[in-house]
């Protein structure tokens, strides 16, 4: 399985990548805004995506919609500092599978990625 | 040693529950009397020494042993009155006396705020009248042991509450309707039993309010969405901590958790777990408040560590007499000043202290002074009774006074950290600041310049105002007569403040007009021996004075406004300032007026020069002896 990490902060992208312990994840792609995320997704078709919400060019909510229109079965986890229930619900109604609020610990992200991978496996079967 | 008292403590325990030793001696008793008492009870931590029936001192075992173990100690002290021991110990301060109903944790706080040298000494406990033991000594280690026991008890109490928390369950179907299955405690938790078939959000709306009920509806829908991973939405559960108004008008905190019920791989219903977490929330808030207080104490220590030691010591030394003067002005019984004059005097002193606090890095003190200054400004306009106004201001002053105490105690605590670090910390004690143990001895050759600490302050303040500036000087401290150091410091603070707040442009604007983004503030000092004058020039490279606006304002105030020289003089008039709002860094017209008055008091004068768009300079002339 492949993972696409979308966040405008290099520090956060690095932090999330460090959390990848799942042996099933073979490649990690990185994008720093929604626009780039959609292009990367269309090209590499990763099974798993972590998505920031507030980003330049194209924001996370719009990126989720576009990615889901390319691949309705993609598994997207929102990782955002935006702690608004409304936005979270909006992200989920557009097709996100879960929501993790920043700041996060490596363990939290690691476990969340496990869950996301398990979810993707169920869909694939 | 009897440690049984530890076992009997509860989180609400007071000093009355600690071992107490009620032995007293008069200052006229012989030293050997004290020795006899210490020998007869090896646990006795100290003896209350009274003078004419009043508590004068606590002679601790440690202090006694230190005295008599000197050469000929017994010979000197045994036959003479205890008063001699007190004199030798230089025991000027009143001992800490606390009521026996003081909570242990409060008592520890008070005891730790004693001067470092006395911190391990016993404390005196006074019991409520009639209870037999009027006055007694409590050992400090006993107090600490009791405190740590109580902290441990509090944590256990928290855990027990978590274990016995009330919990209820109910089921919700795919339409969000409440099913018939639910635990008996549900009715108890809500104060009403939910009717089966009622949608959960509808049931919750009168209890939680419309907004939360709406969020609950959205969250339930999310839970029934098969694309959503149950564990990965726990973070956005809107009811993790919901404040609920029950029917009988009380408020409680509930935690809702939602668990999917699967049948054949599809989500059929949701199990809703409800816990009453009111007590937990309450304890958590208490603990948070306690943490905040602790943080504030630590924050103050950090402020003191960061502060520049020389200027901080100078500030602390002048703080106490200044606050005393302010208190007198605010007391209608003292002095015969008019109400307006009282407020004006207080305002001037406060304004000065505020600036200096910022300069030495005591931001919290600066904020408090600013708040009081604002109160004062409001008081000048209010129609309240004058006596009431003064009383309110005295209360406000209390805040500043306790901030002062806390700064001193922070300094004392730091001094004790280690002998080495004491060098970095100024003494709060004026006797020590100049003495051999002083933090920074001012010897004949090294003179602290009056702009000491200024570069750092300017750096910080100009950054905060979004107008980065650098302070630059080639002046030498010894070019100044000593008596001008303190007033020139006050003046410079005021001028720098004015300059940064009003004089300097934003970096963007500076760039557009071809100036470097980083502004420059310059100080120059020249001695004119021929004229017997000292010339101090402070100059910024900001936007300069707006002569047009100054002329308008001068005319408004009925001042002469024909020539540059007249305009230049007008800006030093009381109440002249054209800035509309007052903030932490610049006041309301009091500044330049204050500067001029101060300099004239020294026989000096001040002039403003400016080229619009280029610079503003203040020239100060002061007399120097031949």
XYZ file of C-alpha atoms in Angstrom:
751
model
C 0.000 0.000 0.000
C 1.076 3.572 -0.674
C 0.534 6.676 1.430
C 0.202 10.299 0.383
C 0.971 12.854 3.102
C -0.587 16.270 2.443
C 0.408 19.197 4.650
C 1.797 22.648 3.947
C 4.287 22.348 6.794
C 7.497 20.434 6.153
C 7.823 19.760 9.872
C 4.398 18.162 10.039
C 5.019 16.116 6.866
C 8.235 14.819 8.397
C 6.545 14.094 11.714
C 3.779 12.076 10.034
C 6.259 10.178 7.907
C 8.213 9.201 11.014
C 5.042 7.614 12.364
C 4.759 5.154 9.502
C 5.585 1.803 11.083
C 3.160 -0.248 9.115
C 5.129 -2.798 7.111
C 2.424 -2.798 4.482
C 3.151 0.799 3.466
C 5.772 0.579 0.747
C 5.953 4.119 -0.649
C 5.262 7.531 0.816
C 4.423 10.532 -1.370
C 4.271 14.057 -0.099
C 2.322 17.120 -1.248
C 2.327 20.609 0.220
C -1.018 21.927 -0.974
C -4.370 20.653 -2.191
C -3.553 21.234 -5.845
C -0.384 19.180 -5.661
C -2.217 16.522 -3.630
C -4.848 16.008 -6.340
C -2.182 15.776 -9.063
C -0.092 13.334 -7.038
C -3.140 11.269 -6.240
C -4.200 11.070 -9.878
C -0.708 9.966 -10.845
C 0.187 7.486 -8.073
C -3.253 6.383 -6.834
C -2.144 5.789 -3.202
C -4.576 3.780 -1.082
C -4.071 5.976 1.990
C -4.062 9.739 2.335
C -3.481 12.030 5.325
C -4.907 15.471 4.658
C -4.379 18.870 6.258
C -7.292 21.321 5.946
C -5.957 24.839 5.783
C -3.520 24.996 2.873
C -2.709 27.398 0.043
C -3.986 27.004 -3.556
C -6.600 24.343 -2.863
C -7.793 23.662 0.668
C -8.179 20.222 2.240
C -11.978 20.051 1.961
C -11.880 20.689 -1.790
C -8.982 18.271 -2.211
C -10.977 15.528 -0.439
C -13.909 16.013 -2.842
C -11.651 15.860 -5.902
C -9.736 12.819 -4.701
C -12.985 10.995 -3.940
C -14.288 11.855 -7.414
C -11.143 10.288 -8.885
C -11.327 7.230 -6.600
C -14.518 6.786 -4.507
C -12.823 4.078 -2.406
C -9.804 6.076 -1.252
C -9.160 6.144 2.505
C -8.528 9.674 3.713
C -7.610 10.693 7.257
C -7.816 14.382 8.110
C -5.019 15.588 10.391
C -5.744 19.191 11.284
C -5.379 21.735 14.032
C -8.789 23.053 13.109
C -10.884 21.851 16.005
C -14.330 22.676 14.743
C -17.020 20.024 14.784
C -18.719 21.621 11.808
C -15.598 21.422 9.649
C -14.951 17.863 10.782
C -18.469 16.819 9.799
C -18.035 18.611 6.485
C -14.788 16.729 5.815
C -16.514 13.457 6.614
C -19.529 14.207 4.441
C -17.076 14.833 1.579
C -15.556 11.414 2.117
C -12.912 11.503 4.854
C -12.807 8.360 7.023
C -11.563 9.954 10.196
C -10.307 13.050 11.891
C -7.240 13.484 14.059
C -6.618 16.793 15.766
C -3.196 18.405 16.035
C -1.087 18.418 18.118
C -0.697 14.668 17.858
C 1.726 12.172 19.305
C 3.645 9.776 17.087
C 1.770 6.919 18.692
C -1.606 8.441 17.887
C -0.697 8.898 14.242
C 0.879 5.436 14.080
C -2.286 3.825 15.428
C -4.514 5.944 13.225
C -2.533 4.844 10.153
C -2.990 1.213 11.229
C -6.744 1.756 11.428
C -6.736 3.493 8.063
C -4.787 0.652 6.457
C -7.183 -1.937 7.952
C -10.100 0.050 6.577
C -8.491 0.156 3.100
C -7.962 -3.611 3.206
C -11.634 -4.223 4.051
C -12.694 -2.077 1.093
C -10.318 -3.876 -1.275
C -11.868 -7.266 -0.433
C 9.303 9.751 66.285
C 5.570 9.950 66.283
C 4.482 9.753 62.660
C 0.910 8.796 63.488
C -0.306 12.288 62.654
C 0.569 11.685 59.001
C -1.885 8.790 58.845
C -4.702 10.879 60.262
C -4.441 13.682 57.703
C -7.244 14.380 55.240
C -7.184 16.681 52.179
C -8.862 19.339 54.335
C -6.372 19.114 57.216
C -5.158 22.284 58.903
C -2.142 23.257 60.970
C -4.054 22.239 64.114
C -3.405 18.596 63.193
C 0.389 18.843 63.166
C 2.614 18.113 66.185
C 3.011 21.380 68.075
C 5.420 22.377 70.806
C 4.124 25.072 73.115
C 7.216 25.997 75.118
C 7.860 29.693 75.625
C 10.575 31.724 77.297
C 10.849 35.433 77.932
C 13.722 37.331 76.281
C 15.034 38.006 79.785
C 15.400 34.269 80.596
C 18.952 32.960 80.674
C 20.389 31.134 77.687
C 20.866 27.970 79.720
C 17.072 27.755 80.193
C 16.766 27.276 76.446
C 19.533 24.652 76.543
C 17.670 22.736 79.254
C 14.458 22.698 77.220
C 16.207 21.492 74.060
C 17.943 18.729 76.044
C 14.787 17.538 77.765
C 12.927 16.947 74.480
C 15.071 15.792 71.566
C 12.167 16.391 69.126
C 11.604 19.987 70.196
C 12.138 22.064 67.023
C 12.073 25.493 68.649
C 11.086 27.716 71.524
C 8.796 30.705 71.296
C 10.576 33.728 72.700
C 8.276 36.412 74.067
C 8.825 39.959 75.121
C 6.273 41.489 77.464
C 3.943 38.640 76.591
C 4.152 39.190 72.821
C 5.750 36.727 70.413
C 9.099 38.148 69.478
C 10.970 35.278 67.833
C 11.258 31.530 67.461
C 14.618 30.227 68.603
C 15.078 27.046 66.597
C 17.177 24.104 67.691
C 19.473 24.707 64.737
C 20.022 28.340 65.600
C 20.628 27.504 69.252
C 23.175 24.838 68.386
C 24.993 27.124 65.971
C 25.331 29.778 68.677
C 26.514 27.583 71.516
C 28.933 25.626 69.347
C 30.976 28.760 68.748
C 34.135 29.216 70.781
C 33.088 29.798 74.369
C 29.483 29.681 73.171
C 28.122 28.238 76.384
C 30.206 30.595 78.470
C 28.874 33.576 76.564
C 25.213 32.693 76.122
C 24.280 30.428 79.048
C 24.395 33.043 81.824
C 23.005 35.900 79.749
C 19.446 36.785 78.617
C 18.172 35.133 75.428
C 17.980 38.653 74.031
C 21.721 38.341 73.347
C 21.137 35.315 71.122
C 18.527 37.259 69.210
C 20.896 40.207 68.776
C 23.643 37.879 67.598
C 21.301 36.238 65.090
C 20.338 39.691 63.860
C 16.722 38.640 64.284
C 14.881 41.764 63.228
C 12.008 40.154 61.426
C 8.791 39.036 62.998
C 8.433 35.260 62.818
C 5.738 33.812 60.564
C 2.635 33.376 62.698
C -0.291 31.459 61.220
C -3.752 30.623 62.523
C -4.171 26.960 63.398
C -7.121 26.706 61.029
C -4.874 27.524 58.044
C -4.967 24.722 55.465
C -1.683 22.808 55.275
C -1.168 23.580 51.613
C -1.648 27.315 52.177
C 0.715 27.193 55.140
C 3.448 25.606 53.027
C 3.035 28.357 50.458
C 3.378 31.035 53.126
C 6.334 29.339 54.786
C 8.183 28.989 51.494
C 7.842 32.682 50.885
C 9.956 33.524 53.908
C 13.455 34.868 53.311
C 15.762 32.104 52.175
C 17.845 32.122 55.332
C 14.748 31.431 57.442
C 13.007 29.008 55.138
C 13.696 25.851 57.170
C 12.916 27.489 60.504
C 9.854 26.421 62.464
C 6.650 28.412 62.181
C 4.454 29.739 64.949
C 0.861 28.583 65.136
C -1.718 30.553 67.016
C -4.839 28.683 68.023
C -8.307 30.102 68.222
C -9.020 31.631 71.658
C -10.059 29.267 74.391
C -8.631 26.087 72.929
C -5.903 25.830 75.556
C -2.754 25.902 73.520
C -2.469 29.541 72.635
C 0.821 29.611 70.827
C 3.043 26.799 69.640
C 5.843 25.889 67.297
C 5.473 23.568 64.299
C 8.532 22.031 62.700
C 8.975 22.884 59.026
C 9.836 19.311 57.900
C 6.593 18.121 59.531
C 4.731 20.673 57.469
C 6.397 19.474 54.262
C 5.675 15.828 55.053
C 2.041 16.673 55.719
C 1.839 18.575 52.444
C 3.161 15.712 50.349
C 0.802 13.289 52.102
C -2.150 15.536 51.267
C -1.124 15.775 47.624
C -1.039 11.990 47.473
C -4.460 11.784 49.136
C -5.939 14.192 46.607
C -4.792 12.029 43.734
C -6.291 8.923 45.317
C -9.530 10.768 45.868
C -9.617 11.589 42.162
C -9.100 7.950 41.219
C -11.866 6.783 43.537
C -14.272 9.211 41.991
C -13.410 7.941 38.540
C -14.086 4.378 39.667
C -17.456 5.061 41.248
C -18.673 7.319 38.504
C -22.295 6.904 37.591
C -22.747 5.377 34.206
C -25.830 4.767 32.076
C -26.446 3.023 28.752
C -29.007 3.318 26.038
C -29.466 2.276 22.435
C -30.159 4.413 19.393
C -31.342 3.035 16.046
C -30.342 4.027 12.507
C -32.872 6.874 12.573
C -31.350 8.163 15.794
C -34.365 7.045 17.856
C -33.963 5.972 21.455
C -34.703 2.257 21.948
C -36.465 0.699 24.915
C -33.312 -0.973 26.219
C -31.497 1.283 28.635
C -29.963 0.991 32.077
C -31.906 2.111 35.130
C -29.376 4.834 35.921
C -30.202 6.722 32.710
C -33.280 8.295 34.269
C -31.296 9.198 37.338
C -28.534 10.868 35.352
C -30.855 13.007 33.245
C -33.477 13.558 35.924
C -36.026 12.225 33.439
C -36.492 8.924 31.647
C -36.265 9.361 27.862
C -39.336 8.144 25.998
C -38.675 5.244 23.626
C -38.910 6.252 19.973
C -37.858 9.853 20.627
C -34.851 10.864 18.500
C -31.815 11.349 20.761
C -31.049 14.908 19.564
C -34.657 15.918 20.225
C -34.454 14.477 23.748
C -31.134 16.258 24.380
C -32.062 19.664 23.010
C -33.711 21.074 26.164
C -30.826 19.711 28.248
C -27.832 20.701 26.099
C -29.109 23.568 23.998
C -29.848 23.728 20.313
C -26.275 23.931 19.047
C -25.013 20.836 20.864
C -28.137 18.902 19.911
C -27.483 19.751 16.271
C -23.860 18.587 16.568
C -25.072 15.377 18.196
C -27.366 14.764 15.226
C -24.468 15.246 12.802
C -22.231 12.974 14.835
C -24.831 10.183 14.918
C -25.143 10.398 11.134
C -21.347 10.149 10.897
C -21.378 7.017 13.047
C -23.866 5.337 10.703
C -21.689 6.253 7.693
C -19.853 3.007 6.781
C -16.953 4.902 5.201
C -16.067 6.369 8.593
C -13.648 4.560 10.904
C -15.182 4.471 14.384
C -11.950 4.908 16.287
C -10.843 7.802 14.119
C -13.735 10.055 14.959
C -13.547 9.805 18.748
C -11.575 13.059 18.667
C -14.498 14.974 17.236
C -17.214 13.597 19.503
C -18.989 16.857 20.443
C -20.336 15.418 23.693
C -17.137 14.315 25.417
C -17.805 16.957 27.992
C -21.297 18.330 27.804
C -22.745 20.756 30.279
C -26.306 19.782 31.061
C -29.086 21.748 32.714
C -31.358 19.294 34.460
C -35.043 19.831 35.154
C -34.506 20.908 38.745
C -32.221 23.705 37.585
C -28.878 22.194 38.570
C -25.965 21.941 36.181
C -23.853 18.862 35.669
C -21.227 17.613 33.285
C -21.869 14.460 31.258
C -19.621 12.470 28.970
C -21.278 10.640 26.072
C -19.481 7.843 24.280
C -20.848 6.123 21.217
C -20.151 2.530 20.172
C -21.350 0.971 16.948
C -23.468 -2.146 17.125
C -22.796 -4.339 14.070
C -25.035 -7.054 12.704
C -23.805 -9.016 9.697
C -21.183 -6.373 9.068
C -23.615 -3.449 8.869
C -24.150 -0.784 11.481
C -27.579 -1.410 13.001
C -27.531 0.697 16.119
C -25.396 2.770 18.399
C -24.771 2.070 22.054
C -24.658 5.368 23.967
C -22.739 5.358 27.260
C -23.382 8.310 29.559
C -21.186 9.153 32.539
C -21.735 11.880 35.103
C -18.328 13.548 35.297
C -19.327 16.634 37.298
C -17.058 15.850 40.243
C -14.161 15.038 37.935
C -14.596 18.335 36.098
C -14.763 20.198 39.384
C -11.559 18.615 40.689
C -9.885 19.181 37.358
C -10.760 22.861 37.531
C -9.447 23.135 41.070
C -6.264 21.495 39.961
C -5.966 23.731 36.936
C -6.407 26.810 39.131
C -3.683 25.512 41.449
C -1.429 24.859 38.463
C -2.065 28.375 37.192
C -1.017 29.814 40.530
C 2.107 27.667 40.543
C 2.864 28.706 36.983
C 2.520 32.346 37.907
C 4.997 31.877 40.735
C 7.447 30.152 38.416
C 6.839 32.716 35.691
C 7.865 35.433 38.090
C 11.050 33.592 38.907
C 11.840 33.319 35.212
C 11.198 37.002 34.735
C 13.688 37.705 37.465
C 16.230 35.323 35.944
C 15.941 36.961 32.548
C 16.026 40.468 33.929
C 19.202 42.462 33.740
C 20.606 42.293 37.288
C 21.906 45.861 37.602
C 18.764 47.686 36.497
C 16.543 45.187 38.304
C 18.264 45.846 41.623
C 17.935 49.587 41.086
C 14.262 49.211 40.230
C 13.503 47.018 43.243
C 15.246 49.474 45.548
C 13.154 52.395 44.435
C 9.924 50.426 44.127
C 9.098 50.161 47.799
C 9.409 53.869 48.725
C 7.543 54.829 45.558
C 4.629 52.521 46.318
C 4.550 53.855 49.883
C 4.275 57.389 48.555
C 1.464 56.328 46.247
C -0.392 54.733 49.145
C -0.146 57.965 51.125
C -1.485 60.023 48.260
C -4.398 57.649 47.972
C -5.207 58.051 51.663
C -7.521 61.064 52.123
C -6.502 61.241 55.815
C -2.874 61.892 54.931
C -1.624 65.224 53.602
C -3.720 68.142 52.412
C -3.506 67.719 48.657
C -6.622 68.189 46.578
C -8.233 65.129 45.002
C -7.015 66.121 41.530
C -3.470 66.666 42.762
C -3.439 63.285 44.448
C -4.477 61.550 41.249
C -1.973 63.559 39.227
C 0.912 62.637 41.547
C -0.032 58.983 41.567
C -0.333 58.996 37.806
C 3.159 60.364 37.353
C 4.764 57.838 39.653
C 2.829 54.927 38.193
C 3.659 55.948 34.678
C 7.335 56.038 35.539
C 7.242 52.658 37.301
C 5.395 51.110 34.405
C 8.096 52.158 31.978
C 10.916 50.986 34.171
C 9.291 47.645 34.896
C 9.185 47.037 31.168
C 12.755 48.120 30.864
C 14.028 45.639 33.420
C 11.865 42.871 31.989
C 9.180 42.600 34.693
C 6.357 42.321 32.188
C 3.775 41.118 34.693
C 4.409 44.101 36.937
C 4.230 46.367 33.926
C 0.834 44.963 32.978
C -0.505 45.457 36.491
C 0.780 49.027 36.621
C -0.860 49.658 33.278
C -4.206 48.376 34.564
C -4.024 50.642 37.583
C -3.076 53.566 35.375
C -6.175 52.912 33.285
C -8.331 52.806 36.422
C -6.840 56.106 37.377
C -7.635 57.666 34.030
C -11.209 56.435 34.332
C -11.421 57.756 37.901
C -10.521 61.252 36.746
C -13.636 61.300 34.584
C -16.027 59.438 36.857
C -18.681 61.063 38.995
C -18.130 58.645 41.862
C -17.541 59.919 45.413
C -13.911 60.889 45.834
C -13.465 58.793 48.957
C -14.860 55.757 47.154
C -12.560 56.343 44.191
C -9.514 56.543 46.421
C -10.520 53.368 48.184
C -10.925 51.526 44.909
C -7.537 52.746 43.768
C -6.004 51.647 47.072
C -7.341 48.173 46.372
C -5.773 48.305 42.929
C -2.517 49.389 44.512
C -2.682 46.290 46.713
C -2.236 44.237 43.548
C 0.971 46.078 42.759
C 2.203 45.728 46.309
C 1.669 42.001 46.310
C 3.377 41.789 42.906
C 6.291 43.556 44.554
C 6.333 41.025 47.393
C 6.266 38.185 44.913
C 9.155 39.623 42.925
C 11.169 39.980 46.106
C 10.363 36.480 47.180
C 11.277 35.185 43.703
C 14.613 36.940 44.043
C 15.154 35.492 47.493
C 14.337 31.987 46.303
C 16.765 32.372 43.442
C 19.507 33.693 45.651
C 19.294 30.482 47.570
C 19.605 28.206 44.561
C 23.350 28.205 44.729
C 26.128 30.472 45.764
C 27.277 30.677 42.184
C 23.955 31.696 40.756
C 23.561 34.371 43.423
C 25.935 36.433 41.307
C 23.339 36.626 38.600
C 20.563 37.748 40.882
C 20.249 41.218 42.284
C 19.622 41.640 45.952
C 16.194 42.818 46.964
C 17.775 44.085 50.130
C 19.259 47.553 49.796
C 21.739 46.914 52.592
C 23.204 44.045 50.712
C 23.105 45.524 47.236
C 26.021 47.818 47.996
C 27.764 45.637 50.507
C 30.383 42.981 50.188
C 27.793 40.319 49.390
C 26.115 42.565 46.807
C 25.330 41.095 43.461
C 27.254 43.571 41.393
C 29.582 45.688 43.451
C 29.858 49.135 42.006
C 33.505 49.927 42.483
C 35.202 53.181 41.731
C 36.076 52.410 38.136
C 33.117 50.565 36.768
C 30.115 52.858 36.547
C 26.807 51.424 35.433
C 25.616 53.669 32.581
C 22.145 55.125 32.873
C 21.189 53.396 29.609
C 22.088 50.009 31.101
C 19.679 47.357 29.813
C 18.291 49.717 27.190
C 19.448 47.826 24.053
C 17.646 44.662 25.131
C 14.505 46.489 26.104
C 14.438 48.465 22.865
C 14.917 45.274 20.952
C 12.002 43.618 22.695
C 9.646 46.557 22.683
C 10.324 47.579 19.078
C 9.742 43.990 17.948
C 6.478 43.903 19.829
C 5.352 47.119 18.167
C 6.306 45.709 14.774
C 8.904 48.437 14.264
C 12.283 46.809 14.797
C 14.881 49.296 16.011
C 18.466 49.240 17.238
C 19.927 51.347 19.998
C 23.289 52.880 19.318
C 25.609 54.974 21.436
C 29.262 55.771 21.850
C 28.683 57.618 25.096
C 30.633 56.621 28.174
C 29.064 56.304 31.573
C 31.716 58.338 33.354
C 30.966 61.433 31.303
C 28.007 62.088 33.573
C 27.762 63.491 37.061
C 26.308 60.755 39.274
C 23.279 62.782 40.348
C 22.003 62.875 36.756
C 22.041 59.126 36.218
C 18.653 58.265 37.660
C 16.693 61.237 36.216
C 18.301 60.839 32.799
C 17.360 57.201 32.838
C 13.701 58.117 33.439
C 13.877 60.702 30.689
C 15.492 58.347 28.213
C 12.873 55.665 28.859
C 10.129 58.158 28.084
C 11.826 59.432 24.929
C 12.521 55.942 23.639
C 8.933 54.948 24.243
C 7.597 58.014 22.425
C 9.979 57.391 19.621
C 9.047 53.763 19.034
C 5.323 54.259 19.438
C 4.880 57.559 17.603
C 8.102 58.399 15.812
C 9.106 55.289 13.922
C 7.351 54.154 10.755
C 6.433 50.562 9.949
C 9.297 48.736 8.155
C 7.226 48.569 4.957
C 6.829 52.344 4.819
C 10.506 52.848 5.673
C 11.517 50.666 2.751
C 9.266 52.606 0.376
C 10.878 55.877 1.416
C 14.361 54.476 0.893
C 15.237 54.006 4.575
C 16.643 50.813 6.074
C 13.822 48.721 7.579
C 15.675 48.555 10.882
C 15.320 51.931 12.596
C 18.123 53.539 14.608
C 17.837 55.237 17.996
C 20.940 57.159 18.966
C 22.208 58.604 22.183
C 25.082 61.079 22.326
C 26.611 62.913 25.279
C 28.909 65.905 25.070
C 30.529 67.870 27.846
C 30.916 71.590 27.156
C 33.364 72.567 29.850
C 33.508 76.149 28.509
C 29.771 76.695 28.957
C 29.573 74.500 32.059
C 26.951 72.417 30.302
C 26.292 68.803 29.619
C 24.508 68.108 26.356
C 22.561 64.885 25.891
C 21.044 64.199 22.497
C 18.572 61.478 21.733
C 17.645 61.052 18.113
C 15.580 58.664 16.000
C 15.471 58.313 12.215
C 11.682 58.074 12.081
C 8.991 60.180 10.464
C 9.834 63.325 12.426
C 7.391 65.699 14.049
C 4.229 66.586 12.185
C 4.469 70.368 12.481
C 1.072 70.818 10.852
C -0.749 68.732 13.463
C 1.296 70.280 16.256
C 0.286 73.749 15.098
C -3.393 72.751 15.054
C -3.190 71.256 18.507
C -1.266 74.243 19.887
C -3.953 76.575 18.578
C -6.646 74.413 20.156
C -4.891 74.753 23.485
C -4.372 78.484 22.990
C -0.582 78.247 22.826
C 1.710 80.437 20.759
C 2.155 78.688 17.413
C 3.803 81.036 14.962
C 7.439 79.945 14.832
C 9.138 76.543 14.809
C 10.645 77.395 18.184
C 7.215 78.102 19.657
C 5.794 74.897 18.206
C 8.759 72.960 19.472
C 8.120 74.302 22.980
C 4.401 73.545 22.836
C 4.850 69.771 22.696
C 6.176 69.824 26.262
C 2.915 71.258 27.581
C 0.812 69.102 29.902
C -1.971 67.313 28.043
C -0.538 68.123 24.633
C -0.197 64.632 23.178
C -2.100 64.118 19.963
C -2.179 60.337 20.163
C -5.709 59.132 20.712
C -5.271 55.964 22.671
C -3.301 54.938 25.680
C -1.547 51.622 25.795
C 1.177 49.783 27.581
C 3.968 51.610 25.851
C 2.938 55.185 25.524
C 0.780 57.282 27.685
C -1.508 60.178 27.164
C 0.395 63.412 27.032
C 1.985 62.897 30.409
C 5.313 61.907 28.931
C 7.047 64.966 27.527
C 5.480 67.210 30.114
C 6.947 64.958 32.804
C 10.343 64.976 31.110
C 10.474 68.743 30.963
C 9.430 69.178 34.596
C 12.021 66.672 35.704
C 14.841 68.361 33.778
C 13.852 71.847 34.923
C 13.986 70.549 38.469
C 17.663 69.865 37.837
C 18.248 73.307 36.358
C 18.195 71.904 32.849
C 16.160 72.313 29.691
C 14.997 70.301 26.692
C 14.440 71.208 23.052
C 12.951 69.301 20.142
C 14.371 69.416 16.620
C 12.956 67.620 13.650
C 13.055 67.304 9.916
C 9.790 65.751 8.690
C 10.374 62.339 7.159
C 13.978 62.224 8.354
C 14.532 62.471 12.067
C 13.404 63.746 15.428
C 15.951 64.767 18.042
C 15.691 65.882 21.632
C 18.467 68.036 22.989
C 18.904 68.155 26.743
C 21.095 70.696 28.465
C 22.147 70.281 32.087
C 24.513 72.347 34.221
C 27.825 70.817 35.305
C 30.144 72.216 37.895
C 33.509 73.675 36.963
